[in-house]
């Protein structure tokens, strides 16, 4: 009796099972649109308007002024008047103060479902503070869409979602991509498996320790790769019934090299923020965003 | 004196195989060694090769074409399996069932028949049985009815072509039956018996059609392409497999191929060689996977049976007389009775020595076709009577045990008996029909 053959075939058939990822329904009630004096703010307004229309959400706007200045306030109001949710008669809020302090307060007050903001954010403050604000936006637990160029007509047609880790991240990101992607569009699910962070992924994927002892690091890498591959393919299977293409892309290497290469021409990059509990400037998502200049980013 | 000595040696061999006193290959080597030594000591003279050249006894007694088919097919199947064509097909059929248990039984049953017709029965059962276990676990179904039916169908499918099982190769080659002749005669019986087996399974195991969306969703989670590593090799393997099947079918009609010098073993080795040329890296692995213990078992067995069949020894001639008595005294029912005798004997012991003995006892020139077919049908179906009746059933039982399904020797026989009896009754009727038309 060839017990080993039985083991081999059973394991092959088990590996052939690809559980379908269940897409979560994304609801969005309110959008917070952050405005500045830069050329990206009108584009932010367009995107916020489209999102509001798609999800039936309301838009509220806010303009930060570092210092109280009458002339600046009038100028800011003129900007707000051009934006959805704050057109003539709707107002829109102008806040005076340090955005680093004021933004968390604003988020706590309004509890928006998503934030739309230009990146970089043109505030009259020093460059370090601007970076801090960007980091804060990325690290906030609220999905933040950073508009980084003026071309927003096809923002939801070619999406790259960089999946940072296990099943939960994948479901979250894929559900968002699923909700955003337009008919005939394309979603690329990218996972970059890093040797240096292998143990982190192994823990996330709950890979059994037997593989570790039997085959060492190579076994762990292969198991993690295979499990991640299965997860991505599970999402692709869901998309068989969607009106857009979904591509799974599993790479091994340095995300700071791979991501710019993959996301260079995409219309929207979805990044999982892993910095919610760390110092803002250490945010990997923020650093990754900076590695792909000019591409719109949705930071989760 | 010689007759009694070798008669006892033959009985000891069969009992040794039935009670598994030693591993089969070792037992065959031991008795072959004793037999050869005793034969030479008794002054038995063996055959000489072409042109009167001396050929050592072991070389003269071994049925090389049979070994050729076994080794060639084994290598071919091993490499073809690596391409994923068998696992891919199995998953495609699983998905085609849409999670309906009755459809799944029909589809996997049909696949078992086809696989066991062209692969060896054990490989067929390993592939289909493994998928059944994994699928049933995913569907939260009891795998037992499916595994039982697949094991039965493996032995029925083993009747479909001359290369499907070892008794077919041994008896069919000796009777001079070609691949196509074998298929044309065996196929109707296989289809009828399979249909009866499936209907019985539906009634006895209570497998009913069901439209369960959740089950349908779960079978669709299987991705057949996950078992295919190289699509180029996969496509090529389909072509080569098709070529090999055609080669077996047309061998006796094609010039050169039809020569007795080449035979079916040449087709098997050609298929194996082409497969290995597609994947040269697999040479060592494929050769290691050949069941050399089975080959050694055959070598020993052919020597023992060959000695017993020698005219100076006369053991098989004596047994042949009893078969002749059966034929003479039971008239048209001889074949029908032989189906039951060979069936029960091969259920209790290995069907290969039985087939080898019968092949030596029957004279191709004088034995009626229905007697050959009775031995072939009984030799294959006997495997369904007991949990150790055939290697494929042993695989099925092992899979059940691995899944924690308790099954005893008697428990298996209670479940299997209605199936085995129905199959043997159909076999007897079919042999009677063959007697009338052949």
mmCIF file of N, CA, C and O in Angstrom, chain B residues 239-269:
data_model
loop_
_atom_site.group_PDB
_atom_site.id
_atom_site.type_symbol
_atom_site.label_atom_id
_atom_site.label_comp_id
_atom_site.label_asym_id
_atom_site.label_seq_id
_atom_site.Cartn_x
_atom_site.Cartn_y
_atom_site.Cartn_z
ATOM 1 N N UNK B 239 -1.866 14.501 -25.293
ATOM 2 C CA UNK B 239 -1.595 13.964 -26.630
ATOM 3 C C UNK B 239 -0.938 12.592 -26.541
ATOM 4 O O UNK B 239 -1.310 11.663 -27.255
ATOM 5 N N UNK B 240 0.069 12.500 -25.662
ATOM 6 C CA UNK B 240 0.789 11.224 -25.561
ATOM 7 C C UNK B 240 -0.153 10.135 -25.035
ATOM 8 O O UNK B 240 -0.158 9.005 -25.540
ATOM 9 N N UNK B 241 -0.981 10.490 -24.043
ATOM 10 C CA UNK B 241 -1.914 9.499 -23.483
ATOM 11 C C UNK B 241 -2.887 9.027 -24.566
ATOM 12 O O UNK B 241 -3.144 7.825 -24.702
ATOM 13 N N UNK B 242 -3.383 9.980 -25.340
ATOM 14 C CA UNK B 242 -4.274 9.617 -26.449
ATOM 15 C C UNK B 242 -3.560 8.693 -27.421
ATOM 16 O O UNK B 242 -4.123 7.687 -27.887
ATOM 17 N N UNK B 243 -2.298 9.021 -27.702
ATOM 18 C CA UNK B 243 -1.509 8.199 -28.619
ATOM 19 C C UNK B 243 -1.304 6.787 -28.091
ATOM 20 O O UNK B 243 -1.395 5.804 -28.840
ATOM 21 N N UNK B 244 -1.046 6.691 -26.786
ATOM 22 C CA UNK B 244 -0.810 5.373 -26.183
ATOM 23 C C UNK B 244 -2.088 4.533 -26.229
ATOM 24 O O UNK B 244 -2.059 3.349 -26.584
ATOM 25 N N UNK B 245 -3.224 5.163 -25.908
ATOM 26 C CA UNK B 245 -4.504 4.426 -25.949
ATOM 27 C C UNK B 245 -4.767 3.944 -27.381
ATOM 28 O O UNK B 245 -5.118 2.783 -27.610
ATOM 29 N N UNK B 246 -4.538 4.853 -28.351
ATOM 30 C CA UNK B 246 -4.707 4.461 -29.755
ATOM 31 C C UNK B 246 -3.727 3.351 -30.127
ATOM 32 O O UNK B 246 -4.069 2.410 -30.834
ATOM 33 N N UNK B 247 -2.502 3.496 -29.617
ATOM 34 C CA UNK B 247 -1.474 2.482 -29.888
ATOM 35 C C UNK B 247 -1.900 1.105 -29.398
ATOM 36 O O UNK B 247 -1.781 0.105 -30.113
ATOM 37 N N UNK B 248 -2.444 1.058 -28.161
ATOM 38 C CA UNK B 248 -2.927 -0.227 -27.619
ATOM 39 C C UNK B 248 -4.070 -0.770 -28.484
ATOM 40 O O UNK B 248 -4.146 -1.954 -28.771
ATOM 41 N N UNK B 249 -4.955 0.165 -28.898
ATOM 42 C CA UNK B 249 -6.134 -0.265 -29.650
ATOM 43 C C UNK B 249 -5.759 -0.784 -31.030
ATOM 44 O O UNK B 249 -6.320 -1.768 -31.511
ATOM 45 N N UNK B 250 -4.800 -0.076 -31.662
ATOM 46 C CA UNK B 250 -4.507 -0.405 -33.066
ATOM 47 C C UNK B 250 -3.295 -1.321 -33.227
ATOM 48 O O UNK B 250 -2.967 -1.700 -34.353
ATOM 49 N N UNK B 251 -2.632 -1.642 -32.123
ATOM 50 C CA UNK B 251 -1.384 -2.410 -32.196
ATOM 51 C C UNK B 251 -1.495 -3.650 -33.078
ATOM 52 O O UNK B 251 -0.637 -3.914 -33.923
ATOM 53 N N UNK B 252 -2.588 -4.377 -32.925
ATOM 54 C CA UNK B 252 -2.693 -5.640 -33.664
ATOM 55 C C UNK B 252 -3.056 -5.428 -35.138
ATOM 56 O O UNK B 252 -3.060 -6.370 -35.912
ATOM 57 N N UNK B 253 -3.364 -4.171 -35.513
ATOM 58 C CA UNK B 253 -3.729 -3.910 -36.913
ATOM 59 C C UNK B 253 -2.609 -3.184 -37.673
ATOM 60 O O UNK B 253 -2.662 -3.080 -38.882
ATOM 61 N N UNK B 254 -1.647 -2.650 -36.940
ATOM 62 C CA UNK B 254 -0.616 -1.848 -37.593
ATOM 63 C C UNK B 254 0.555 -2.723 -38.030
ATOM 64 O O UNK B 254 0.956 -3.637 -37.295
ATOM 65 N N UNK B 255 1.097 -2.430 -39.217
ATOM 66 C CA UNK B 255 2.272 -3.201 -39.637
ATOM 67 C C UNK B 255 3.424 -2.966 -38.654
ATOM 68 O O UNK B 255 3.505 -1.905 -38.038
ATOM 69 N N UNK B 256 4.287 -3.887 -38.525
ATOM 70 C CA UNK B 256 5.442 -3.878 -37.618
ATOM 71 C C UNK B 256 4.986 -3.985 -36.155
ATOM 72 O O UNK B 256 5.388 -4.888 -35.437
ATOM 73 N N UNK B 257 4.089 -3.066 -35.722
ATOM 74 C CA UNK B 257 3.618 -3.092 -34.337
ATOM 75 C C UNK B 257 2.931 -4.423 -34.013
ATOM 76 O O UNK B 257 2.986 -4.908 -32.896
ATOM 77 N N UNK B 258 2.258 -4.977 -35.026
ATOM 78 C CA UNK B 258 1.487 -6.196 -34.785
ATOM 79 C C UNK B 258 2.379 -7.431 -34.674
ATOM 80 O O UNK B 258 1.900 -8.511 -34.298
ATOM 81 N N UNK B 259 3.656 -7.267 -34.974
ATOM 82 C CA UNK B 259 4.560 -8.414 -34.884
ATOM 83 C C UNK B 259 4.610 -8.955 -33.452
ATOM 84 O O UNK B 259 4.611 -8.191 -32.484
ATOM 85 N N UNK B 260 4.664 -10.265 -33.332
ATOM 86 C CA UNK B 260 4.751 -10.879 -31.995
ATOM 87 C C UNK B 260 6.029 -10.458 -31.277
ATOM 88 O O UNK B 260 6.136 -10.536 -30.061
ATOM 89 N N UNK B 261 7.014 -10.035 -32.068
ATOM 90 C CA UNK B 261 8.290 -9.622 -31.471
ATOM 91 C C UNK B 261 8.108 -8.331 -30.637
ATOM 92 O O UNK B 261 8.907 -8.055 -29.754
ATOM 93 N N UNK B 262 7.105 -7.563 -30.977
ATOM 94 C CA UNK B 262 6.912 -6.287 -30.275
ATOM 95 C C UNK B 262 5.754 -6.378 -29.270
ATOM 96 O O UNK B 262 5.959 -6.348 -28.075
ATOM 97 N N UNK B 263 4.532 -6.459 -29.752
ATOM 98 C CA UNK B 263 3.390 -6.655 -28.857
ATOM 99 C C UNK B 263 3.019 -5.416 -28.048
ATOM 100 O O UNK B 263 3.539 -4.314 -28.263
ATOM 101 N N UNK B 264 2.102 -5.627 -27.084
ATOM 102 C CA UNK B 264 1.588 -4.520 -26.272
ATOM 103 C C UNK B 264 2.692 -3.869 -25.434
ATOM 104 O O UNK B 264 2.657 -2.676 -25.153
ATOM 105 N N UNK B 265 3.654 -4.684 -25.016
ATOM 106 C CA UNK B 265 4.732 -4.143 -24.173
ATOM 107 C C UNK B 265 5.520 -3.069 -24.907
ATOM 108 O O UNK B 265 6.018 -2.122 -24.305
ATOM 109 N N UNK B 266 5.613 -3.207 -26.248
ATOM 110 C CA UNK B 266 6.336 -2.214 -27.028
ATOM 111 C C UNK B 266 5.587 -0.877 -26.991
ATOM 112 O O UNK B 266 6.195 0.182 -26.855
ATOM 113 N N UNK B 267 4.233 -0.960 -27.076
ATOM 114 C CA UNK B 267 3.413 0.269 -27.013
ATOM 115 C C UNK B 267 3.593 0.925 -25.643
ATOM 116 O O UNK B 267 3.795 2.137 -25.538
ATOM 117 N N UNK B 268 3.541 0.094 -24.593
ATOM 118 C CA UNK B 268 3.671 0.627 -23.224
ATOM 119 C C UNK B 268 5.017 1.321 -23.058
ATOM 120 O O UNK B 268 5.098 2.439 -22.514
ATOM 121 N N UNK B 269 6.074 0.681 -23.531
ATOM 122 C CA UNK B 269 7.409 1.281 -23.371
ATOM 123 C C UNK B 269 7.590 2.507 -24.260
ATOM 124 O O UNK B 269 8.291 3.447 -23.887
#
